[in-house]
Each structure stands twice: as C-alpha cells, then as structure tokens.
Coordinates of C-alpha atoms and ligand atoms in Angstrom, one line a residue:
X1 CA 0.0 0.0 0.0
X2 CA 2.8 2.2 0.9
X3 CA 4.8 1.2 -1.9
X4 CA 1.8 2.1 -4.3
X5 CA 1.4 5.4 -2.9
X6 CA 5.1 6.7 -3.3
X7 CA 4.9 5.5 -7.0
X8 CA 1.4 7.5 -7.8
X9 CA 3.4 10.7 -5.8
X10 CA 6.3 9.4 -7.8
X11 CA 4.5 10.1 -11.4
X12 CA 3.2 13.6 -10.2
X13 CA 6.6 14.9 -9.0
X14 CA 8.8 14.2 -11.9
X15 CA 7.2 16.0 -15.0
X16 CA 7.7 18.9 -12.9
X17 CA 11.4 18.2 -10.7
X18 CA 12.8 17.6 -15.0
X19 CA 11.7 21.6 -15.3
X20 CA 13.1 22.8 -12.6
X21 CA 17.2 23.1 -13.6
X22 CA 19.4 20.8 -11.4
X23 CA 22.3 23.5 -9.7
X24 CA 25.0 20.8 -10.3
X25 CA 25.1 17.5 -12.7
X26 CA 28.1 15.7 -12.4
X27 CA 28.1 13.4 -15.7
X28 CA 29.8 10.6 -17.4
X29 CA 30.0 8.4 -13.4
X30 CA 30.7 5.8 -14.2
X31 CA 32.5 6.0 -17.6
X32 CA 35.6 5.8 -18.6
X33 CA 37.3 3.7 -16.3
X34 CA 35.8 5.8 -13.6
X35 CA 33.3 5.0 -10.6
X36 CA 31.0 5.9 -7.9
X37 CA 31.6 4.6 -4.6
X38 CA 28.7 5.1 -2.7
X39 CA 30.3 4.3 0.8
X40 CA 28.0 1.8 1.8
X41 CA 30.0 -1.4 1.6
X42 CA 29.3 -3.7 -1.4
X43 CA 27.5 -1.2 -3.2
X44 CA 30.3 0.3 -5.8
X45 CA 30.1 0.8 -9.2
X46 CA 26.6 -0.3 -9.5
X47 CA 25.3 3.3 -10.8
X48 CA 26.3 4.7 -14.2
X49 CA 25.2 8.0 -15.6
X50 CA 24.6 11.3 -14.1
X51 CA 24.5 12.5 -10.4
X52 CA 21.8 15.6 -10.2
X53 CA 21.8 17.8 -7.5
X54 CA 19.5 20.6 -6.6
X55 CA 18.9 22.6 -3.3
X56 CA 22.4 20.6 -1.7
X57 CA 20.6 17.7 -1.8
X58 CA 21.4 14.4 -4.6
X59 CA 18.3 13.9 -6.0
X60 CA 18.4 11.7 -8.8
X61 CA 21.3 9.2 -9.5
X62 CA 22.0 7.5 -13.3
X63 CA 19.5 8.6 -15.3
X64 CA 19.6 12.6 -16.0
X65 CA 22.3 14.5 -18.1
X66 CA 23.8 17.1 -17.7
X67 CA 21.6 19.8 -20.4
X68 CA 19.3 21.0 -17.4
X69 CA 22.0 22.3 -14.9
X70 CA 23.9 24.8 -14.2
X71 CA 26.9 23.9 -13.5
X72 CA 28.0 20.7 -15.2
X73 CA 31.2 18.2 -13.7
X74 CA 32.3 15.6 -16.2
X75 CA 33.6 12.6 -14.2
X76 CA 34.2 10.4 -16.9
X77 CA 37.2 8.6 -15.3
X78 CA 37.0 9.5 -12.3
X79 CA 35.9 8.2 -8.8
X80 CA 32.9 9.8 -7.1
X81 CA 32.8 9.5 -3.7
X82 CA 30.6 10.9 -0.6
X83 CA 33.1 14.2 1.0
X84 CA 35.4 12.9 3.9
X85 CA 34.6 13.2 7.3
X86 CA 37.8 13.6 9.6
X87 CA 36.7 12.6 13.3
X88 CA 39.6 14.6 15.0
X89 CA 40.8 18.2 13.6
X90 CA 42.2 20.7 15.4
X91 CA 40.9 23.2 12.7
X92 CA 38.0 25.3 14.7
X93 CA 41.0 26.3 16.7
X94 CA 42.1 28.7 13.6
X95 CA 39.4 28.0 10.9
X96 CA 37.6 31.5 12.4
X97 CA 41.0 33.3 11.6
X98 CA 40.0 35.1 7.7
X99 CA 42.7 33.7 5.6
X100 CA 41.8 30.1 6.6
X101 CA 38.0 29.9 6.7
X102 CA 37.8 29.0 3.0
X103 CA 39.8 25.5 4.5
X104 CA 41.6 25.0 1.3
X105 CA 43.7 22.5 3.0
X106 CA 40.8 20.4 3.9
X107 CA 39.3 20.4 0.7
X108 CA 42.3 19.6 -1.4
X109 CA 42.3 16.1 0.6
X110 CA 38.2 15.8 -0.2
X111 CA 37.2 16.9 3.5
X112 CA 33.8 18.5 3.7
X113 CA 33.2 17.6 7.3
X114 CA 35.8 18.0 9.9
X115 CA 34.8 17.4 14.0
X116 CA 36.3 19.6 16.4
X117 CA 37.0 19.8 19.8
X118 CA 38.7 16.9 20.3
X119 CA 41.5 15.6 23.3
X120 CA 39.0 17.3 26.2
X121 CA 39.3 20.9 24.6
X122 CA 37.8 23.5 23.0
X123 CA 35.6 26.1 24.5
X124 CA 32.7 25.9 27.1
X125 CA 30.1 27.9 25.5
X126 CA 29.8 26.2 21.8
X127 CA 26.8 28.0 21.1
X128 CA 29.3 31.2 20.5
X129 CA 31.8 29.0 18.9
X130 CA 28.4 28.5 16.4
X131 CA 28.0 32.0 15.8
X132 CA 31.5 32.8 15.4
X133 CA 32.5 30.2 12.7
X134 CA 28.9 31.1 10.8
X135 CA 29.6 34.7 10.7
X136 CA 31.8 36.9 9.2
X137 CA 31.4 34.8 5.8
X138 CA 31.3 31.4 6.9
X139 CA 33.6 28.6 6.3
X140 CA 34.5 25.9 3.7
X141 CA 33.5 22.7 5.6
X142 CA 30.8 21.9 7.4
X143 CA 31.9 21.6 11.4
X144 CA 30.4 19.2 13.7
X145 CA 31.4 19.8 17.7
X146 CA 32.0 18.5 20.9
X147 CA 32.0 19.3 24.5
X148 CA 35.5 18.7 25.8
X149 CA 35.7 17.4 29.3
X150 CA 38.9 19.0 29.9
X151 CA 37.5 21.9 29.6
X152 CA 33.9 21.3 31.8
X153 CA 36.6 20.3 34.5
X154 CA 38.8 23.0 34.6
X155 CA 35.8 25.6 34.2
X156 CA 34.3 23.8 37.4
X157 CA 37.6 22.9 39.5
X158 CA 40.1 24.5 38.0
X159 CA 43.1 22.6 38.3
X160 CA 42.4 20.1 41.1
X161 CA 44.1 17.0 41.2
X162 CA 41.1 15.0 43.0
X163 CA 37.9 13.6 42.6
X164 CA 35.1 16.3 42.1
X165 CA 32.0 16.6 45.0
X166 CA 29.0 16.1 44.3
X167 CA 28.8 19.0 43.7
X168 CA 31.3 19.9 41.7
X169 CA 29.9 16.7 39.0
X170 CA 26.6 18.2 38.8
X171 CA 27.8 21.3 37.6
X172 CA 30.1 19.3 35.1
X173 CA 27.1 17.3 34.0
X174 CA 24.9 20.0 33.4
X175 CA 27.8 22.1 31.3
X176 CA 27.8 18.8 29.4
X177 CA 24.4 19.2 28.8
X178 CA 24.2 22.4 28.0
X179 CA 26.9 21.9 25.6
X180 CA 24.8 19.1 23.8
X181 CA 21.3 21.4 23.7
X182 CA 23.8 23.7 21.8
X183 CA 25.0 21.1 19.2
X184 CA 27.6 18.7 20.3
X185 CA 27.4 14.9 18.9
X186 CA 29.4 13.6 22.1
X187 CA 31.8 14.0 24.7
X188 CA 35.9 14.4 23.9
X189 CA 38.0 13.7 26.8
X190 CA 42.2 14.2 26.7
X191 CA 43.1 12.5 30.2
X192 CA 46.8 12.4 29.0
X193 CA 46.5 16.0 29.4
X194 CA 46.2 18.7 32.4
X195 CA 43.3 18.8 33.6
X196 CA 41.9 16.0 32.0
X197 CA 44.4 13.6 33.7
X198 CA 42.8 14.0 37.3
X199 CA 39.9 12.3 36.5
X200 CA 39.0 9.0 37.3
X201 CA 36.4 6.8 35.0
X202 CA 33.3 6.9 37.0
X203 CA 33.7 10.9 36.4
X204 CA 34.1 9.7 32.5
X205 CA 31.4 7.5 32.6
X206 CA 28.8 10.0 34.2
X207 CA 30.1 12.8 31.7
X208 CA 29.6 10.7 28.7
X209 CA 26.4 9.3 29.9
X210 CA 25.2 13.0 30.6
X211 CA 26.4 13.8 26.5
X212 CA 25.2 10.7 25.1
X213 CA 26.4 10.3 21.8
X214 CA 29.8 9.3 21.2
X215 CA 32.9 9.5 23.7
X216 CA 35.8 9.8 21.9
X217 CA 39.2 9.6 24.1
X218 CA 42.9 11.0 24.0
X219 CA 43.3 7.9 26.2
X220 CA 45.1 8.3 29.7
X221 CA 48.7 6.5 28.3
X222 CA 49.1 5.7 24.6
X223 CA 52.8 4.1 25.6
X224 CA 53.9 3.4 28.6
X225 CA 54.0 6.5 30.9
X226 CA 51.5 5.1 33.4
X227 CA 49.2 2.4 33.1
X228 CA 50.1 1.6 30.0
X229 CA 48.3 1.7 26.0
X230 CA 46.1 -1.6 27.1
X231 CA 44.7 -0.7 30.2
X232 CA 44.0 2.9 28.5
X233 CA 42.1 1.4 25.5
X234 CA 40.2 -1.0 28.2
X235 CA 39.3 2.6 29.6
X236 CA 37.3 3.1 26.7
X237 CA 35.6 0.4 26.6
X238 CA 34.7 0.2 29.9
X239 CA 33.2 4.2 30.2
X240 CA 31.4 2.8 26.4
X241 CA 30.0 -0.1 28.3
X242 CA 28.8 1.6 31.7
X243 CA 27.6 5.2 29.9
X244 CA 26.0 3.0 26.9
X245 CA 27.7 5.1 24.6
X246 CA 30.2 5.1 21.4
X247 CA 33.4 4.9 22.9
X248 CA 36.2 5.8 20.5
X249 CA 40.0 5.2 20.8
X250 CA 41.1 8.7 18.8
X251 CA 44.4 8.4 16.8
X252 CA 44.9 4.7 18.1
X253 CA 48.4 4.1 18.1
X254 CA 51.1 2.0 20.4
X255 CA 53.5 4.7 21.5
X256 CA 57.2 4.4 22.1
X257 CA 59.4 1.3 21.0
X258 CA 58.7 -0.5 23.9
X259 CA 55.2 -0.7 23.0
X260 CA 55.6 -1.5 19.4
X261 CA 53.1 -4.8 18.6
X262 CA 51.2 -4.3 21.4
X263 CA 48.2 -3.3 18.4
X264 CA 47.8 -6.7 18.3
X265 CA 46.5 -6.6 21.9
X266 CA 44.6 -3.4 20.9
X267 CA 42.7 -5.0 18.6
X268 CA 42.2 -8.2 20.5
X269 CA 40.4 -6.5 23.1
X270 CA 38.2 -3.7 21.3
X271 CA 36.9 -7.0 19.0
X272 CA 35.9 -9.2 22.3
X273 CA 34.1 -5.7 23.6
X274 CA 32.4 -5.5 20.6
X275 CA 31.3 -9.0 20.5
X276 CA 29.7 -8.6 23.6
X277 CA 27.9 -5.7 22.2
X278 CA 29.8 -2.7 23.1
X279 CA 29.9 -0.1 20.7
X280 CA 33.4 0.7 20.4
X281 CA 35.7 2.0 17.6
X282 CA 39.2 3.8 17.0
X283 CA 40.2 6.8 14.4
X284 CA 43.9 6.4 13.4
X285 CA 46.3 9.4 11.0
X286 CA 48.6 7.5 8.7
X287 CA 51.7 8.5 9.6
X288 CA 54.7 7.3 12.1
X289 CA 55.0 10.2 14.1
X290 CA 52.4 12.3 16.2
X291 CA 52.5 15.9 17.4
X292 CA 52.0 17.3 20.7
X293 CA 53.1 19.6 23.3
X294 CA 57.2 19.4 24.2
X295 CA 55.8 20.1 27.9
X296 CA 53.1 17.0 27.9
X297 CA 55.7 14.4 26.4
X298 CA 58.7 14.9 28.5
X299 CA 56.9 16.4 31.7
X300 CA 53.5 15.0 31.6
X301 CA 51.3 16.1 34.8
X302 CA 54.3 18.7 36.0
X303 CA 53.5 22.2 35.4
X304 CA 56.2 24.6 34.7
X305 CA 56.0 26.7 38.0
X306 CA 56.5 22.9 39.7
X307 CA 59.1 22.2 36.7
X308 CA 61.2 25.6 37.6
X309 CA 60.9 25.1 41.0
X310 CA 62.5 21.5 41.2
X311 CA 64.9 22.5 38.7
X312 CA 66.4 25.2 40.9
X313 CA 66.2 23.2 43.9
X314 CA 69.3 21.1 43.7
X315 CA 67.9 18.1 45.8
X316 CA 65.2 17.5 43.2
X317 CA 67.0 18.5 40.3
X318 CA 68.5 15.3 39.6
X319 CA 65.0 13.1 39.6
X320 CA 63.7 15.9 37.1
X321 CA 66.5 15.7 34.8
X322 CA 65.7 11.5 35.2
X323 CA 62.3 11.7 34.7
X324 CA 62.9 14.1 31.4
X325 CA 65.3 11.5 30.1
X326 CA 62.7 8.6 30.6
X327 CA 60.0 9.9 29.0
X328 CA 62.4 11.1 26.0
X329 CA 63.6 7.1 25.8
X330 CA 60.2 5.9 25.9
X331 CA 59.1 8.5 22.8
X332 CA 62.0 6.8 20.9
X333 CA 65.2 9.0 22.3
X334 CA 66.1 12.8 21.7
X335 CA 66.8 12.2 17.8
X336 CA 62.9 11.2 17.5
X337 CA 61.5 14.5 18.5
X338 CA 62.0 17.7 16.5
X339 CA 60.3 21.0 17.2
X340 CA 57.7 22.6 15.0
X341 CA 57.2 25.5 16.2
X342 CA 58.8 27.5 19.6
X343 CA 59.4 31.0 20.5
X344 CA 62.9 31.2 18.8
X345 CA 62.0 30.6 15.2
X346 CA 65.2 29.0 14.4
X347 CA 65.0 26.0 16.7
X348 CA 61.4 25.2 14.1
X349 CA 62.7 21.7 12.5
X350 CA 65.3 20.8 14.4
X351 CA 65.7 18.0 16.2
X352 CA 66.0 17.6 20.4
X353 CA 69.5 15.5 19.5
X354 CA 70.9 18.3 17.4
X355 CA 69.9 21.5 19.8
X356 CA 71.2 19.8 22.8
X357 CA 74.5 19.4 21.2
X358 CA 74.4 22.8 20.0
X359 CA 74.1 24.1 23.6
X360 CA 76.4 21.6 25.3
X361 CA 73.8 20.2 27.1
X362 CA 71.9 16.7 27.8
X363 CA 68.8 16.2 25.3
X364 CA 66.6 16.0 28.7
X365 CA 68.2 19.6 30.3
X366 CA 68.0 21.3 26.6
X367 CA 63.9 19.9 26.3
X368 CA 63.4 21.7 30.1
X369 CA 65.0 25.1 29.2
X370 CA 62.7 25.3 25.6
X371 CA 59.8 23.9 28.3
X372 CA 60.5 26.7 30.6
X373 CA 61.2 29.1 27.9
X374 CA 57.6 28.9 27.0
X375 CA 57.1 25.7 25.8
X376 CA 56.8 24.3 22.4
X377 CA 54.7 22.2 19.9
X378 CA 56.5 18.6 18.6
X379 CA 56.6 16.4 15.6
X380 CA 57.4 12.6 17.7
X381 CA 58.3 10.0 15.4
X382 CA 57.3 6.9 17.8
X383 CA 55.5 4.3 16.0
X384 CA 55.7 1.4 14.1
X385 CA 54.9 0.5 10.6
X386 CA 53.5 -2.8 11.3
X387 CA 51.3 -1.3 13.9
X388 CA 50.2 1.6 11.6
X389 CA 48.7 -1.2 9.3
X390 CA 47.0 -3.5 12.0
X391 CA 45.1 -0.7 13.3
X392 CA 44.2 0.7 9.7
X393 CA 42.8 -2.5 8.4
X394 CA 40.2 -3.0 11.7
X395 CA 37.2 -2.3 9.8
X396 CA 36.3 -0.6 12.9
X397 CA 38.9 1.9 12.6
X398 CA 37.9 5.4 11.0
X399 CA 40.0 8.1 9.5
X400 CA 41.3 11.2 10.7
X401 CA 44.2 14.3 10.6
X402 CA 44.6 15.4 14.2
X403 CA 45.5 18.2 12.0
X404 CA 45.0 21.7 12.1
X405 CA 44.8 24.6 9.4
X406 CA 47.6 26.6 9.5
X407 CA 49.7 29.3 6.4
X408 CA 53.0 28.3 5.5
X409 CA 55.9 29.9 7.4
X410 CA 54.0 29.3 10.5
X411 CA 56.4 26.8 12.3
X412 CA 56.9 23.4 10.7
X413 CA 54.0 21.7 11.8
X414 CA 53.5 17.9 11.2
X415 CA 52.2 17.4 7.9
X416 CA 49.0 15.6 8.9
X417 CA 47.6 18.8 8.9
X418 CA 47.7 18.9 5.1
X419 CA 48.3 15.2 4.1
X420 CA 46.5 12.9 6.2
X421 CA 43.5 12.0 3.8
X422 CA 45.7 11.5 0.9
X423 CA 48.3 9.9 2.2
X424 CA 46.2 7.0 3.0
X425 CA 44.9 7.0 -0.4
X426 CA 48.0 7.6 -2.1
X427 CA 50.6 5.5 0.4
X428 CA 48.4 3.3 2.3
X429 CA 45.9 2.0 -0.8
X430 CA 47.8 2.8 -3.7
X431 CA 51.7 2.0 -3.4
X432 CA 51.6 0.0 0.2
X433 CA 48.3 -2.0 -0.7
X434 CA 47.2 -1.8 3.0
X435 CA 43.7 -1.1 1.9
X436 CA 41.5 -1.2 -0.9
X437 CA 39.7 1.8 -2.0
X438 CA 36.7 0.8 -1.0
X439 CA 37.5 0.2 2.6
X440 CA 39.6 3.3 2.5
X441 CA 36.9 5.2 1.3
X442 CA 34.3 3.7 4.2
X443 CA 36.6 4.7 6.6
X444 CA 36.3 8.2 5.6
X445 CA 32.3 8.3 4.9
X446 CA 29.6 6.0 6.1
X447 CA 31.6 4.5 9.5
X448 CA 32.0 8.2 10.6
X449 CA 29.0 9.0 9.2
X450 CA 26.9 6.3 10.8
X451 CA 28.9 6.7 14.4
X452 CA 28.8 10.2 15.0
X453 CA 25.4 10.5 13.5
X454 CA 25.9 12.3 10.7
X455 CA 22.6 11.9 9.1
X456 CA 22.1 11.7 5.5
X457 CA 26.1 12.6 4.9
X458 CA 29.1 9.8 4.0
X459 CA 27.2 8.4 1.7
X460 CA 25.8 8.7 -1.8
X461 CA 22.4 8.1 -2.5
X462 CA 19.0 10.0 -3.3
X463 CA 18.2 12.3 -0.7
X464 CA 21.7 12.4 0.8
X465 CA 23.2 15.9 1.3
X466 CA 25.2 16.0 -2.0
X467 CA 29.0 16.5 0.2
X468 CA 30.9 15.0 -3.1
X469 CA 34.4 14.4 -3.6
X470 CA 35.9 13.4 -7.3
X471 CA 38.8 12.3 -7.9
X472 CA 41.7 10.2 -9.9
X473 CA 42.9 7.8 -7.1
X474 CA 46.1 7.0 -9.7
X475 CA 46.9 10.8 -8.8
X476 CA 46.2 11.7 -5.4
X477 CA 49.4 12.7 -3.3
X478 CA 50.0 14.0 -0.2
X479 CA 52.7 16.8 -0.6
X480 CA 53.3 18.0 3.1
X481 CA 56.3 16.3 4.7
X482 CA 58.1 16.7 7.5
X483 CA 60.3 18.8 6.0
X484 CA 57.6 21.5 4.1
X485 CA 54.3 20.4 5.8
X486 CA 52.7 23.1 4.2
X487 CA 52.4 22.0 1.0
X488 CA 48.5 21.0 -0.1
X489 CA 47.8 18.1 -1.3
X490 CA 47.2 17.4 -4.9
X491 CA 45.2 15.2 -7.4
X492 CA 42.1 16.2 -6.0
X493 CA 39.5 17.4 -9.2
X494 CA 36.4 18.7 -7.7
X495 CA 34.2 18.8 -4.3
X496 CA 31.1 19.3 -3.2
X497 CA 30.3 20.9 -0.1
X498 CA 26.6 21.2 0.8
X499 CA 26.3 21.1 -3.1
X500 CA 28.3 23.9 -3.8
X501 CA 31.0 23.0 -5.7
X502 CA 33.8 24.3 -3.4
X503 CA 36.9 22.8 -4.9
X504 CA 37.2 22.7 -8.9
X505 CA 40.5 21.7 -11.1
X506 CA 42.7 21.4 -8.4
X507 CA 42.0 24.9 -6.5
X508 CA 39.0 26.5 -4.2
X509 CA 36.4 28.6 -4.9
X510 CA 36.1 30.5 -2.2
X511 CA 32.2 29.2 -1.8
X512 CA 32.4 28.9 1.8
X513 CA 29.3 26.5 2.0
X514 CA 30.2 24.8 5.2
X515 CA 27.8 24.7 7.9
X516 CA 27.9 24.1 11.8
X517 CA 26.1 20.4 12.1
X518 CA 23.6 19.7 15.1
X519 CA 23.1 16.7 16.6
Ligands
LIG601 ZN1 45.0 13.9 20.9

C-alpha cells in the first residue's frame, strides 16, 4: 500500500522536478574507467550515468544528463565519492581566523566535514563557537562539535588534582548538557592532558552518559607512561559499556618502542568488547610520528612553576632531569623528536639531538630550558609501521588528521595537517596496498557518518546531502612532509560541499558552504 502510494506521488513529481534546472550534474560516473563509490559497503560501481543535485541535496542518480544544470562536472574517469569526514581536527582552533575559513587545506584532501573539539578541549560555550564560525562569511566545511571534558573540569575545578564533589559533578554534568542542547554529537576527553588527567572513570562515565552520543578519548597513556596503551584502550571500553555510549580510541596508536606490537592486543580487546555488544571503535592518522606539546611528552602532569621550582632546587633536580630522560627514551630517544614550532623561530625543524648538542647540554636539560622558555609544539616519530597497518585495516577503525589549518611559514608543523587523507589514499591503498579503495573510502564516509550521527552525509544516494568528492585515485598525493608540511595536497579534481562546488581543477572557490552540524 505504501509502496503504491510513493509511486502514484512518484509520477506527479517528476514531470515537474525535469523543469526545474538541477544547480550541479556531475556526468559521465561511471565512464571511462571511472566509478562511484557510494560508501556503503558492497554497493560500488553499480550506478552509471549522471548525479543531479538541486537545493544541496542528490536527488536523482544514473538517469539525467547534464543539459538542465547549471553547473555541469564531467567525471568520466573518475571516482565519485561521498566528501570525507575527519573525526579529529584541530581546525576550529584557527578556521575562524579570515585567511583560513575558506579550508583549502581540507578540501584539497576531499574533507567536507571535519569534528572539532577533540583531546577534552575547546571552549565551554559552543553556542558562541556556532555563531562565530557562521559569521563573518562562513567557512569551507561543514563543522560538527563536541564538549571537551577538559574543559567542563577545569571551568568547574580549576586545576584540582582529586575527585570532584558532588557538587562539583553536577555542575560538570549539566555544562555537558548544556553543551549538547547547543549542538555537540558527544563527549571528547584528553586524560593524558592537564586537567583532563585528574579524572577518574566513574567521572568519565557520568560525563559521557550526561552527553550521550559518542565518547571519543585522548586515552590516559598511549605508551607506557603510566598504566600503559592496554589498560587505557580497556578505559574506553569500559566508560562505552557503563555510559552505553560510542566509545572511540582517537588516533589509536602504540606509543614508544617498547610498546611497538602491542596493536595486536589493541585489537584483541576492542573486537571481544564489541562481541559482547559494546559499541566501540578507533580513528587512526597515517603517519609514524604524532604531534604534541614538548611540555606534555617529557613532563606529563608537572606544570612549569613545579618544573622551575625542582629544577632550581638542587635536591630534586636530579629526579627531574631523570624523569625528562625517561619519558624522552620511551618516545624513541632525543633524535625522535624535533620542534615545530617555539618561541625562537630557528629552533622550528630541528631536532631535540641536534639542539642539545648545540648548547652543550643533555637532550633532557635542553627539552626543560625550551619547556620553561615557554614551551613548544612537537613532531614525535614513535610508531611502528606494522602497527600503523593493524590498526588501519580493523574495519572498525575510522580516519582522521589530528591536523590543524595553518599558512605556511608558520612553524613546521607535522604534515598531517595537510596530508592525512591522501596519504592513506595515495601511500596506504595505492603504493603499500594496506587497503582497498573501498575500505579506505568507508573509513572516511559512512563508519564516521553512521557513528557520529551524521545523518544523510558519507554516503551517496537520493536524498543524501550531496558532500561530493571526485577524484583520480592514480593521482592523489600527499605533498606536506616533514620537512615542508605546508604544501597542499594534490590530485584532487572537484568537491562538493553542501552542493556547492567548493573545490574545482585542483583549486577552491572560495564558496564557503560549510555549515555548523547539530546533533
Ligand atoms: Zn590527541
């Protein structure tokens, strides 16, 4: 009865909808060696034809051409793909800033949806964030948020290293709340981080119960600092399990040589949590190295006021330097770490090895001085190959940058920022076979889609939001390395944002048809 009824409405609506002129076709899918990947797994390459969009919507697929549109994209070898989703970017903290809000560098790579907020941060009172990354012109990609708990804690107790009152947790939960009544899809915690770090998991699993949604974790220890990368990631599942939430591991990774192959473990026990139903998944950058604060991987937990005070206090000086020279072992030694960007512009590249023998000083006193100094931002080459590809082919794991936006000659920042999504495409599915396109793809469209909640986005179909990307997967490369992370990536032909065609032979347009996503 149903069916018959949509069929009748079916024969009165599309005389009319063939009038109306489509604001994009994007012909010849299909053709030419090229195809549509839908995202939804096993459907690619069934649809041939034309993809019409009208009003940012898809709404017909394979059947019209491209003489009643406005704007016509010929795809004929090509891949058509839903836009990426990249679970955790640091760009909201400078996609406000003017010369970045047209996110070039996210839409070279075939973003169109990046989620911010992530490791705990971000500010307390999104519904300003909102207003102030719709205004003033808006921005490239569409934004979906979260409530970081770093933040709730440290806007409720400050930087106290104990449990909260109860008190002091209903406060957090209803800032948690508040910040999902203005928009946020979950809760971000970064309990590797100050404040975040004081927190113990029944705090976690209230917070993320009170946010709903997804809980997606900077986990406590990705190496070996503490409790170590397996009791971290059995952290997650547990606050999934008690909050009855989406737990997610963020940039999974096993830290440090001495935790190299310890994915294996990883993986063991996120797939027995998710046999027992626990919804639980992990979002991983392709690269060997992560980025972070100079101050968080050699001091973790120490501030600098305690940090200057030991170090001038001769009795405690020694277990400082110690402790510095530990934590710089366990990240792979003082060659492994270079700075990206610091206060003296010239130390930007270099590695810890280098400036310590440049000043006549140990790698662990020379990381102290830049500390106290005011600190810096790393590049920390700590992790395996093999581990990169275990966690990458969990068909659980989704795909993300950790990046941010940034304009070259700022620092030398770690080229995730600009490479992330084509790497994988390029080194991971093309050269290193780690992947087919199709998973690849998945992991950057339906699985984020479907776990955040994205709804009608990361996937191509009628009635989906028409976020397109299109593209010669024989071309895409990642350009940003270590050494000039700021160059975009290339091989990316056109994208759809919203159904605006935002990127177009190889360079932006300037549309700016992002828009802040509510839960
Ligand atoms: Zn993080």
């Amino acid at each position: 009865m149903f069916r018959a009824v949509v069929v009748v409405a079916a024969l009165f609506v599309t005389p009319s909808a063939q009038s109306v002129p489509l604001d994009v076709a994007i012909i010849n899918v299909g053709a030419g060696g090229g195809r549509l990947i839908t995202g939804a797994t096993g459907d690619a390459g069934a649809a041939r034809g034309a993809i019409g969009i009208r009003g940012g919507r898809i709404v017909s697929i394979g059947g019209a051409d491209g003489t009643n549109a406005r704007a016509v994209i010929d795809a004929a070898g090509l891949v058509v793909a839903p836009g990426f989703i990249d679970v955790h970017s640091h760009g909201l903290e400078t996609l406000g800033r003017p010369e970045l809000r047209n996110a070039d560098a996210e839409l070279a790579q075939g973003v169109t949806t990046i989620v911010g907020n992530p490791d705990g941060g971000g500010p307390i009172d999104l519904a300003k964030q909102r207003v102030l990354l719709e205004g003033d012109g808006g921005i490239g990609v569409n934004v979906a948020l979260l409530i970081g708990h770093g933040t709730v804690r440290g806007a409720v107790m400050g930087g106290a290293n104990r449990a909260p009152t109860p008190d002091e947790l209903a406060k957090m939960v209803a800032l948690v709340k508040q910040g999902v009544a203005d928009g946020a899809f979950g809760l971000s915690s970064g309990i590797f981080y100050t404040p975040g770090r004081y927190a113990k998991t029944d705090e976690l699993v209230a917070l993320a119960r009170a946010a709903g949604g997804v809980y997606t974790s900077h986990i406590r220890d990705e190496g070996n600092y503490d409790v170590g990368v397996v009791a971290s990631v059995d952290e997650v599942i547990r606050v999934a399990e008690e909050a009855h939430v989406t737990g997610i591991v963020t940039h999974m990774k096993a830290l440090g040589p001495d935790s190299w192959g310890l994915s294996k473990t990883l993986i063991v026990h996120i797939d027995a949590a998710r046999a027992r139903g626990v919804s639980v998944f992990a979002d991983q950058y392709p690269y060997e190295a992560s980025s972070t604060s100079l101050a968080a991987a050699v001091l973790p937990g120490v501030s600098t006021a305690e940090a200057r005070a030991r170090l001038s206090d001769g009795a405690r000086k020694p277990a400082l330097l110690a402790e510095a020279t530990e934590n710089i072992r366990r990240r792979g030694g003082p060659h492994s770490i270079a700075i990206a960007s610091t206060r003296d512009s010239a130390l930007d590249g270099k590695r810890l090895d280098e400036i310590a023998a440049a000043r006549g000083v140990s790698p662990a006193q020379a990381a102290i001085d830049i500390i106290l100094d005011g600190g810096a931002s790393i590049v920390s080459f700590n992790m395996s190959e093999d581990d990169i590809r275990a966690i990458m082919r969990q068909p659980w794991t989704m795909t993300s940058s950790d990046g941010a936006l940034s304009l070259p000659g700022e620092g030398v920042p770690h080229p995730r920022n600009n490479g992330a999504f084509a790497r994988k495409l390029g080194v991971y599915v093309r050269e290193r076979k780690v992947l087919t396109l199709d998973q690849a793809i998945v992991s950057m469209t339906s699985l984020p889609a479907e776990v955040f909640g994205l709804k009608d986005r990361g996937v191509i179909r009628v009635g989906a939001v028409a976020d397109i990307a299109v593209f010669d997967p024989a071309k895409i490369v990642d350009r940003a390395t270590y050494e000039h992370p700021h160059q975009l990536a290339t091989g990316m032909s056109f994208v759809l944002v919203n159904g605006q065609v935002a990127w177009k032979d190889g360079k932006g347009t300037g549309a700016r048809a992002g828009v802040v996503l509510r839960k």
